């Protein structure tokens, strides 16, 4: 592979067989140390009747029970504050990076010095793959604080020789000021914040064509790979937009699209990616949708073995047109199990609503899926709430079209409420698309 096109050509273009051997070797190392040093894993393996000697290859891992976020929360309560899955000794701890707490009590994750080094290396690799080069001005709109993505991208930007603006996920007006001067060339933030910045640019009458911004990578929520959302971000900011993925328990920014926009590339030398059928718990066939289950192959401080992410995706191992050999998830994250709406027997995800809503030029980018109870029948009512850009628009006609398109996409017909533009809350962090207003049983 050509030096310059790739950040780490030897590993990014490694043959699948050699990659699998490297994974097997690293997996044995990880299992050995977890079963020597962590009571959490010792207990788990003992209950399942599995010894370290049983796990020789990636194939053997299917017998190991998964780790869920709920399990980590309970472990932290019982063995306060870090649980017994912290494998590195305390003197090697360097950073505490908990999950955001968007789905409950935050789970504590610790990084050792070596972990920070690996996280920086993998993040730099992802940034290089979507076109970041030394000299770029990176406007880092990922939240710093306790959100892991801010730190990892900051470290990687420095590592790549870029000039970084650590603005974080706030101050929309200043975001725009920095896009103008010094003229950031790369924007990192959530897709909903990117759309919000684009909306503000439009309101201020600033043409994105006059800006130096040329690319952006958007994570923390799905959506960037939804055709309509990607087009809105790209047109609104005058850039190429790429998808980013990570999660606190596993790694902040370890999968992204390359410039081919052909799905999320996984860093398979550091992470073992499985796609598991949610009911049979067996591995899905290539291209089949299931839940992502991830194992740390190199993580020192709080390693996860078969972490159940709750995120749905597909996996493909065919070589990408970019030449990289690591597996990809085409279409990105296809939904979060936590966000699944069950309505009149149909199951759907907010990302499917997004696909429809954002395909309408007449509608704003914001939307909500509201769940309520009918006062008389006590049946669930699901309402898609969105905004109409123009007050003169015939809302009933728009509603008719929207109802038909939503029914086709969701296989069920939700109620629709079209509000005036600007009614729904704008967010700089992760957008919450479901509002459950049903009385608690
Ligand atoms: Zn690629």
Short mmCIF file of C-alpha atoms and ligand atoms in Angstrom, two decimals:
data_model
loop_
_atom_site.label_atom_id
_atom_site.label_comp_id
_atom_site.label_asym_id
_atom_site.label_seq_id
_atom_site.Cartn_x
_atom_site.Cartn_y
_atom_site.Cartn_z
CA UNK A 1 0.00 0.00 0.00
CA UNK A 2 1.12 3.51 -0.83
CA UNK A 3 2.61 5.56 1.95
CA UNK A 4 0.75 8.84 2.23
CA UNK A 5 -2.65 7.48 1.22
CA UNK A 6 -2.81 5.51 4.45
CA UNK A 7 -1.79 6.43 7.95
CA UNK A 8 -0.49 2.95 8.84
CA UNK A 9 -0.23 1.11 5.48
CA UNK A 10 1.14 -2.16 6.92
CA UNK A 11 -1.77 -2.69 9.25
CA UNK A 12 -4.56 -1.04 7.21
CA UNK A 13 -3.82 -3.22 4.18
CA UNK A 14 -2.86 -6.42 6.02
CA UNK A 15 -4.24 -9.66 4.53
CA UNK A 16 -7.31 -11.07 6.30
CA UNK A 17 -5.47 -14.25 7.28
CA UNK A 18 -2.61 -12.40 8.94
CA UNK A 19 -5.13 -10.08 10.61
CA UNK A 20 -7.01 -13.06 12.04
CA UNK A 21 -3.73 -14.54 13.40
CA UNK A 22 -2.92 -11.23 15.06
CA UNK A 23 -6.43 -11.14 16.58
CA UNK A 24 -6.11 -14.71 17.88
CA UNK A 25 -2.79 -13.91 19.53
CA UNK A 26 -4.08 -10.70 21.12
CA UNK A 27 -7.28 -12.40 22.23
CA UNK A 28 -5.35 -15.12 24.07
CA UNK A 29 -3.27 -12.42 25.79
CA UNK A 30 -6.41 -10.51 26.84
CA UNK A 31 -8.29 -13.58 28.13
CA UNK A 32 -5.23 -14.71 30.10
CA UNK A 33 -4.80 -11.40 31.89
CA UNK A 34 -8.54 -10.91 32.55
CA UNK A 35 -8.77 -14.37 34.10
CA UNK A 36 -5.66 -13.78 36.17
CA UNK A 37 -6.43 -10.27 37.38
CA UNK A 38 -10.18 -9.66 37.34
CA UNK A 39 -12.62 -11.29 39.76
CA UNK A 40 -15.46 -10.04 37.56
CA UNK A 41 -14.28 -12.11 34.60
CA UNK A 42 -13.17 -15.04 36.78
CA UNK A 43 -16.71 -15.29 38.16
CA UNK A 44 -18.31 -14.92 34.75
CA UNK A 45 -16.15 -17.57 33.09
CA UNK A 46 -16.50 -19.94 36.05
CA UNK A 47 -20.32 -19.76 35.84
CA UNK A 48 -20.16 -20.54 32.11
CA UNK A 49 -17.68 -23.39 32.73
CA UNK A 50 -14.99 -21.82 30.52
CA UNK A 51 -11.25 -21.80 31.18
CA UNK A 52 -8.61 -19.61 29.53
CA UNK A 53 -7.26 -22.71 27.76
CA UNK A 54 -10.62 -23.16 25.97
CA UNK A 55 -10.20 -19.86 24.09
CA UNK A 56 -7.53 -20.33 21.46
CA UNK A 57 -9.10 -18.47 18.54
CA UNK A 58 -11.73 -15.89 17.72
CA UNK A 59 -14.09 -18.76 16.81
CA UNK A 60 -13.92 -20.12 20.38
CA UNK A 61 -15.17 -16.81 21.74
CA UNK A 62 -18.80 -17.60 20.77
CA UNK A 63 -19.10 -19.73 23.93
CA UNK A 64 -18.24 -16.82 26.23
CA UNK A 65 -21.27 -14.96 27.67
CA UNK A 66 -21.66 -11.31 26.69
CA UNK A 67 -21.17 -8.33 29.04
CA UNK A 68 -24.07 -5.86 29.17
CA UNK A 69 -24.09 -2.26 30.31
CA UNK A 70 -26.60 -3.14 33.04
CA UNK A 71 -24.18 -5.75 34.34
CA UNK A 72 -21.40 -3.14 34.54
CA UNK A 73 -23.71 -0.75 36.39
CA UNK A 74 -24.62 -3.44 38.94
CA UNK A 75 -20.96 -4.41 39.29
CA UNK A 76 -20.07 -0.76 40.03
CA UNK A 77 -22.77 -0.58 42.70
CA UNK A 78 -21.66 -3.81 44.36
CA UNK A 79 -17.97 -3.01 44.06
CA UNK A 80 -17.96 0.76 44.22
CA UNK A 81 -16.81 2.83 42.33
CA UNK A 82 -15.04 1.01 39.47
CA UNK A 83 -16.20 -2.63 39.68
CA UNK A 84 -13.84 -5.56 39.48
CA UNK A 85 -13.28 -5.38 35.74
CA UNK A 86 -10.43 -2.90 36.15
CA UNK A 87 -7.44 -5.00 35.25
CA UNK A 88 -4.53 -2.53 35.31
CA UNK A 89 -3.15 -1.59 38.76
CA UNK A 90 -4.10 1.83 40.14
CA UNK A 91 -0.65 3.34 39.60
CA UNK A 92 -1.15 2.85 35.84
CA UNK A 93 -4.49 4.70 35.65
CA UNK A 94 -4.29 7.95 33.71
CA UNK A 95 -7.83 9.04 32.78
CA UNK A 96 -11.40 8.44 33.84
CA UNK A 97 -13.75 8.51 30.87
CA UNK A 98 -17.28 7.50 31.85
CA UNK A 99 -20.19 6.95 29.49
CA UNK A 100 -22.48 9.95 28.95
CA UNK A 101 -25.33 8.61 31.04
CA UNK A 102 -27.86 9.17 28.25
CA UNK A 103 -29.33 5.72 28.97
CA UNK A 104 -28.91 5.63 32.78
CA UNK A 105 -26.19 5.80 35.41
CA UNK A 106 -22.80 6.43 33.72
CA UNK A 107 -20.42 3.49 33.54
CA UNK A 108 -16.86 4.28 34.55
CA UNK A 109 -14.11 3.49 32.09
CA UNK A 110 -10.41 3.98 32.81
CA UNK A 111 -7.56 4.52 30.35
CA UNK A 112 -3.94 3.64 31.08
CA UNK A 113 -1.06 5.48 29.39
CA UNK A 114 -0.84 2.66 26.82
CA UNK A 115 -4.61 2.87 26.28
CA UNK A 116 -4.35 6.60 25.55
CA UNK A 117 -1.56 5.86 23.08
CA UNK A 118 -3.68 3.25 21.26
CA UNK A 119 -6.82 5.43 21.31
CA UNK A 120 -4.82 8.32 19.85
CA UNK A 121 -3.28 6.09 17.18
CA UNK A 122 -6.62 4.60 16.10
CA UNK A 123 -8.36 8.00 16.12
CA UNK A 124 -5.53 9.52 14.05
CA UNK A 125 -5.92 6.61 11.62
CA UNK A 126 -9.67 7.26 11.24
CA UNK A 127 -9.10 10.99 10.76
CA UNK A 128 -6.45 10.34 8.10
CA UNK A 129 -8.83 7.94 6.31
CA UNK A 130 -11.46 10.65 5.80
CA UNK A 131 -8.86 13.06 4.54
CA UNK A 132 -7.42 14.99 7.50
CA UNK A 133 -3.78 15.97 6.92
CA UNK A 134 -1.12 17.90 8.87
CA UNK A 135 -1.88 21.61 8.70
CA UNK A 136 -5.63 21.18 8.82
CA UNK A 137 -7.50 23.43 11.25
CA UNK A 138 -9.76 21.18 13.28
CA UNK A 139 -12.81 22.69 14.93
CA UNK A 140 -13.55 20.13 17.61
CA UNK A 141 -17.25 20.44 18.36
CA UNK A 142 -17.35 17.20 20.28
CA UNK A 143 -18.02 17.88 23.94
CA UNK A 144 -14.87 17.84 26.10
CA UNK A 145 -15.86 17.50 29.77
CA UNK A 146 -16.53 13.89 30.45
CA UNK A 147 -17.48 12.92 26.91
CA UNK A 148 -14.73 10.73 25.52
CA UNK A 149 -14.92 11.86 21.90
CA UNK A 150 -13.65 15.36 22.73
CA UNK A 151 -10.40 14.11 24.27
CA UNK A 152 -9.63 11.37 21.76
CA UNK A 153 -10.03 13.61 18.73
CA UNK A 154 -8.06 16.37 20.48
CA UNK A 155 -5.14 14.01 21.15
CA UNK A 156 -5.26 12.68 17.59
CA UNK A 157 -5.38 16.16 16.05
CA UNK A 158 -2.18 17.05 17.89
CA UNK A 159 -0.61 13.77 16.88
CA UNK A 160 -1.36 14.44 13.20
CA UNK A 161 0.19 17.91 13.34
CA UNK A 162 -3.09 19.80 13.04
CA UNK A 163 -4.13 23.10 14.60
CA UNK A 164 -7.05 22.39 16.91
CA UNK A 165 -9.82 24.65 18.23
CA UNK A 166 -11.18 22.94 21.38
CA UNK A 167 -14.55 24.68 21.30
CA UNK A 168 -16.63 21.68 22.37
CA UNK A 169 -20.35 21.17 21.85
CA UNK A 170 -21.69 24.66 22.49
CA UNK A 171 -21.67 28.30 21.40
CA UNK A 172 -23.18 28.08 17.92
CA UNK A 173 -22.38 31.73 17.13
CA UNK A 174 -18.69 31.27 18.02
CA UNK A 175 -18.59 28.05 16.02
CA UNK A 176 -19.50 30.18 13.01
CA UNK A 177 -16.96 32.89 13.93
CA UNK A 178 -14.18 30.27 13.92
CA UNK A 179 -15.37 28.83 10.63
CA UNK A 180 -14.78 32.32 9.21
CA UNK A 181 -11.60 33.16 11.10
CA UNK A 182 -9.11 31.42 11.30
CA UNK A 183 -11.19 29.38 8.84
CA UNK A 184 -11.43 25.84 10.18
CA UNK A 185 -11.00 23.20 7.47
CA UNK A 186 -12.43 20.25 9.42
CA UNK A 187 -15.50 20.14 11.68
CA UNK A 188 -16.16 17.38 14.20
CA UNK A 189 -19.47 17.19 16.10
CA UNK A 190 -22.79 15.35 16.26
CA UNK A 191 -24.83 15.30 13.03
CA UNK A 192 -27.68 17.22 14.73
CA UNK A 193 -25.28 19.96 15.81
CA UNK A 194 -23.85 20.11 12.26
CA UNK A 195 -27.37 20.71 10.92
CA UNK A 196 -27.94 23.35 13.59
CA UNK A 197 -24.72 25.17 12.58
CA UNK A 198 -25.80 24.95 8.93
CA UNK A 199 -29.20 26.42 9.82
CA UNK A 200 -27.49 29.32 11.63
CA UNK A 201 -25.17 29.97 8.68
CA UNK A 202 -28.24 30.20 6.45
CA UNK A 203 -29.98 32.56 8.88
CA UNK A 204 -26.93 34.81 8.99
CA UNK A 205 -26.80 34.84 5.19
CA UNK A 206 -23.31 33.29 5.08
CA UNK A 207 -22.62 31.13 2.06
CA UNK A 208 -20.72 27.95 3.00
CA UNK A 209 -18.92 28.18 -0.35
CA UNK A 210 -16.97 31.14 0.97
CA UNK A 211 -15.65 29.17 3.96
CA UNK A 212 -12.43 27.13 4.12
CA UNK A 213 -14.30 24.18 5.62
CA UNK A 214 -13.91 21.15 3.39
CA UNK A 215 -14.79 18.07 5.43
CA UNK A 216 -16.45 16.96 8.60
CA UNK A 217 -16.95 13.79 10.51
CA UNK A 218 -20.06 13.37 12.61
CA UNK A 219 -20.71 10.92 15.42
CA UNK A 220 -22.33 10.39 18.80
CA UNK A 221 -25.59 9.64 17.01
CA UNK A 222 -26.45 7.72 13.89
CA UNK A 223 -27.72 9.56 10.87
CA UNK A 224 -24.68 10.71 8.90
CA UNK A 225 -25.06 7.72 6.58
CA UNK A 226 -28.77 8.41 6.06
CA UNK A 227 -28.83 9.77 2.51
CA UNK A 228 -31.08 12.78 3.22
CA UNK A 229 -29.14 13.79 6.37
CA UNK A 230 -25.76 13.49 4.65
CA UNK A 231 -26.98 15.65 1.76
CA UNK A 232 -28.34 18.30 4.13
CA UNK A 233 -25.07 18.48 6.06
CA UNK A 234 -22.98 18.52 2.88
CA UNK A 235 -25.08 21.22 1.17
CA UNK A 236 -25.57 23.28 4.32
CA UNK A 237 -21.86 23.39 5.18
CA UNK A 238 -20.34 22.97 1.72
CA UNK A 239 -18.31 19.91 2.72
CA UNK A 240 -17.86 16.16 2.42
CA UNK A 241 -19.50 14.55 5.45
CA UNK A 242 -18.36 11.26 6.97
CA UNK A 243 -19.75 9.00 9.66
CA UNK A 244 -17.98 8.39 12.98
CA UNK A 245 -18.67 5.76 15.63
CA UNK A 246 -17.56 5.02 19.14
CA UNK A 247 -18.90 4.36 22.60
CA UNK A 248 -17.40 5.13 25.98
CA UNK A 249 -17.06 1.56 27.27
CA UNK A 250 -15.19 0.44 24.14
CA UNK A 251 -13.46 3.41 22.57
CA UNK A 252 -14.41 6.94 21.64
CA UNK A 253 -13.64 7.22 17.94
CA UNK A 254 -12.47 3.93 16.54
CA UNK A 255 -14.59 3.49 13.41
CA UNK A 256 -15.19 5.97 10.61
CA UNK A 257 -15.88 6.13 6.92
CA UNK A 258 -13.00 6.54 4.49
CA UNK A 259 -13.21 8.97 1.55
CA UNK A 260 -15.09 6.29 -0.45
CA UNK A 261 -18.06 6.71 1.96
CA UNK A 262 -18.50 2.95 1.87
CA UNK A 263 -19.46 2.25 5.48
CA UNK A 264 -17.73 2.41 8.86
CA UNK A 265 -14.24 0.85 8.82
CA UNK A 266 -13.42 -1.01 12.03
CA UNK A 267 -9.91 -0.98 13.53
CA UNK A 268 -9.82 -4.76 13.72
CA UNK A 269 -6.26 -4.99 15.01
CA UNK A 270 -7.43 -3.43 18.31
CA UNK A 271 -11.11 -4.48 18.39
CA UNK A 272 -12.77 -7.77 17.64
CA UNK A 273 -16.13 -7.06 16.01
CA UNK A 274 -18.93 -9.62 16.05
CA UNK A 275 -22.50 -9.20 14.80
CA UNK A 276 -24.83 -11.35 16.89
CA UNK A 277 -28.42 -12.38 16.29
CA UNK A 278 -30.37 -10.82 19.21
CA UNK A 279 -32.48 -13.91 19.89
CA UNK A 280 -30.39 -16.96 18.97
CA UNK A 281 -27.19 -15.22 20.20
CA UNK A 282 -25.36 -16.85 17.30
CA UNK A 283 -23.03 -15.02 14.94
CA UNK A 284 -24.84 -13.53 11.97
CA UNK A 285 -23.80 -14.40 8.45
CA UNK A 286 -21.86 -11.75 6.56
CA UNK A 287 -24.23 -8.92 5.56
CA UNK A 288 -26.96 -9.98 7.99
CA UNK A 289 -28.15 -7.41 10.55
CA UNK A 290 -27.56 -8.07 14.24
CA UNK A 291 -26.22 -6.49 17.44
CA UNK A 292 -22.59 -5.37 17.53
CA UNK A 293 -20.61 -7.22 20.18
CA UNK A 294 -17.08 -5.93 20.69
CA UNK A 295 -13.99 -7.29 22.43
CA UNK A 296 -10.91 -5.26 23.34
CA UNK A 297 -7.81 -6.92 21.95
CA UNK A 298 -5.29 -4.42 23.33
CA UNK A 299 -7.06 -2.43 26.08
CA UNK A 300 -5.26 -2.53 29.41
CA UNK A 301 -7.23 -0.77 32.14
CA UNK A 302 -10.93 -1.72 31.72
CA UNK A 303 -10.99 -4.37 28.99
CA UNK A 304 -14.33 -5.60 27.69
CA UNK A 305 -14.78 -9.16 26.51
CA UNK A 306 -17.83 -9.48 24.27
CA UNK A 307 -19.49 -6.18 25.17
CA UNK A 308 -23.12 -6.08 24.01
CA UNK A 309 -23.40 -2.60 22.46
CA UNK A 310 -27.17 -2.59 21.79
CA UNK A 311 -26.34 -1.09 18.36
CA UNK A 312 -27.50 -2.82 15.20
CA UNK A 313 -25.23 -3.14 12.16
CA UNK A 314 -24.08 -5.45 9.37
CA UNK A 315 -20.51 -6.59 8.75
CA UNK A 316 -18.68 -6.97 5.43
CA UNK A 317 -15.16 -8.27 5.02
CA UNK A 318 -14.77 -7.63 1.25
CA UNK A 319 -11.90 -5.24 0.55
CA UNK A 320 -13.06 -1.61 0.38
CA UNK A 321 -12.48 0.32 -2.88
CA UNK A 322 -10.01 2.42 -0.83
CA UNK A 323 -7.76 -0.65 -0.50
CA UNK A 324 -8.20 -1.13 3.25
CA UNK A 325 -8.85 -4.71 4.32
CA UNK A 326 -10.48 -4.18 7.71
CA UNK A 327 -14.18 -5.06 7.91
CA UNK A 328 -16.84 -2.43 7.32
CA UNK A 329 -20.41 -1.81 8.38
CA UNK A 330 -22.12 -0.43 5.31
CA UNK A 331 -24.91 1.99 6.20
CA UNK A 332 -23.32 2.59 9.62
CA UNK A 333 -25.35 1.98 12.76
CA UNK A 334 -28.80 0.88 11.66
CA UNK A 335 -30.55 1.48 15.00
CA UNK A 336 -30.16 1.27 18.77
CA UNK A 337 -32.03 -1.43 20.63
CA UNK A 338 -32.73 1.17 23.38
CA UNK A 339 -34.49 3.40 20.85
CA UNK A 340 -36.73 0.78 19.33
CA UNK A 341 -40.36 1.83 19.16
CA UNK A 342 -43.00 -0.90 19.21
CA UNK A 343 -46.25 0.48 17.88
CA UNK A 344 -49.30 -1.58 16.95
CA UNK A 345 -47.11 -4.62 16.51
CA UNK A 346 -44.56 -2.93 14.24
CA UNK A 347 -40.99 -2.23 15.34
CA UNK A 348 -39.07 0.77 14.08
CA UNK A 349 -36.20 3.11 14.97
CA UNK A 350 -36.00 6.95 14.98
CA UNK A 351 -33.38 6.71 12.21
CA UNK A 352 -36.15 5.46 9.87
CA UNK A 353 -38.30 8.48 10.74
CA UNK A 354 -35.28 10.69 10.12
CA UNK A 355 -34.83 9.19 6.66
CA UNK A 356 -38.37 10.21 5.68
CA UNK A 357 -38.57 13.61 7.44
CA UNK A 358 -35.25 14.83 6.08
CA UNK A 359 -36.14 13.85 2.53
CA UNK A 360 -38.68 16.73 2.56
CA UNK A 361 -37.27 20.12 1.68
CA UNK A 362 -40.42 21.72 3.12
CA UNK A 363 -39.63 20.37 6.60
CA UNK A 364 -36.99 21.47 9.12
CA UNK A 365 -34.25 19.06 10.25
CA UNK A 366 -35.60 18.57 13.75
CA UNK A 367 -38.16 15.91 14.57
CA UNK A 368 -39.53 13.96 17.53
CA UNK A 369 -41.25 10.63 18.05
CA UNK A 370 -43.77 11.26 20.82
CA UNK A 371 -45.39 8.38 22.70
CA UNK A 372 -48.62 9.02 24.61
CA UNK A 373 -51.74 7.13 25.74
CA UNK A 374 -55.21 7.70 24.33
CA UNK A 375 -57.27 8.86 27.32
CA UNK A 376 -60.38 6.89 26.32
CA UNK A 377 -59.07 3.65 24.88
CA UNK A 378 -55.79 3.72 26.83
CA UNK A 379 -54.07 2.53 23.64
CA UNK A 380 -50.55 3.75 22.77
CA UNK A 381 -50.38 6.69 20.41
CA UNK A 382 -47.22 7.41 18.46
CA UNK A 383 -46.92 10.87 16.92
CA UNK A 384 -44.16 12.10 14.62
CA UNK A 385 -43.64 15.79 15.33
CA UNK A 386 -41.79 17.90 12.79
CA UNK A 387 -41.51 21.50 11.64
CA UNK A 388 -42.66 23.23 8.49
CA UNK A 389 -40.19 25.74 7.05
CA UNK A 390 -42.77 28.06 5.54
CA UNK A 391 -45.83 29.42 7.41
CA UNK A 392 -47.75 29.72 4.09
CA UNK A 393 -47.43 26.03 3.30
CA UNK A 394 -50.60 23.87 3.16
CA UNK A 395 -49.91 21.64 6.15
CA UNK A 396 -52.73 19.18 5.47
CA UNK A 397 -51.37 18.29 2.03
CA UNK A 398 -47.87 17.93 3.44
CA UNK A 399 -49.27 15.72 6.19
CA UNK A 400 -50.95 13.46 3.63
CA UNK A 401 -47.69 12.86 1.75
CA UNK A 402 -45.74 12.38 4.94
CA UNK A 403 -48.25 9.86 6.27
CA UNK A 404 -47.93 7.76 3.11
CA UNK A 405 -44.09 7.84 3.15
CA UNK A 406 -43.89 7.04 6.87
CA UNK A 407 -46.28 4.12 6.46
CA UNK A 408 -44.09 2.69 3.69
CA UNK A 409 -40.91 3.05 5.74
CA UNK A 410 -42.22 2.04 9.21
CA UNK A 411 -44.92 -0.46 8.14
CA UNK A 412 -47.30 1.30 10.54
CA UNK A 413 -48.98 4.71 10.36
CA UNK A 414 -48.09 7.13 13.14
CA UNK A 415 -50.01 10.31 13.93
CA UNK A 416 -48.40 13.44 12.53
CA UNK A 417 -48.11 16.94 13.99
CA UNK A 418 -46.49 19.69 11.97
CA UNK A 419 -45.36 22.63 14.08
CA UNK A 420 -44.05 26.04 13.04
CA UNK A 421 -40.35 26.31 12.24
CA UNK A 422 -38.22 26.81 15.36
CA UNK A 423 -40.66 25.18 17.80
CA UNK A 424 -38.60 22.09 18.60
CA UNK A 425 -35.54 22.29 20.81
CA UNK A 426 -32.13 22.48 19.07
CA UNK A 427 -29.31 20.48 20.57
CA UNK A 428 -25.55 20.77 20.46
CA UNK A 429 -25.03 17.38 22.08
CA UNK A 430 -26.80 14.09 21.39
CA UNK A 431 -30.36 14.66 20.19
CA UNK A 432 -33.08 12.79 22.05
CA UNK A 433 -35.58 11.78 19.41
CA UNK A 434 -38.05 9.80 21.50
CA UNK A 435 -40.28 11.49 24.05
CA UNK A 436 -42.15 8.93 26.08
CA UNK A 437 -45.01 10.75 27.81
CA UNK A 438 -46.97 7.61 28.67
CA UNK A 439 -47.86 7.34 32.35
CA UNK A 440 -45.57 4.90 34.15
CA UNK A 441 -47.36 1.65 35.00
ZN1 LIG B 1 -12.51 2.32 2.65
#
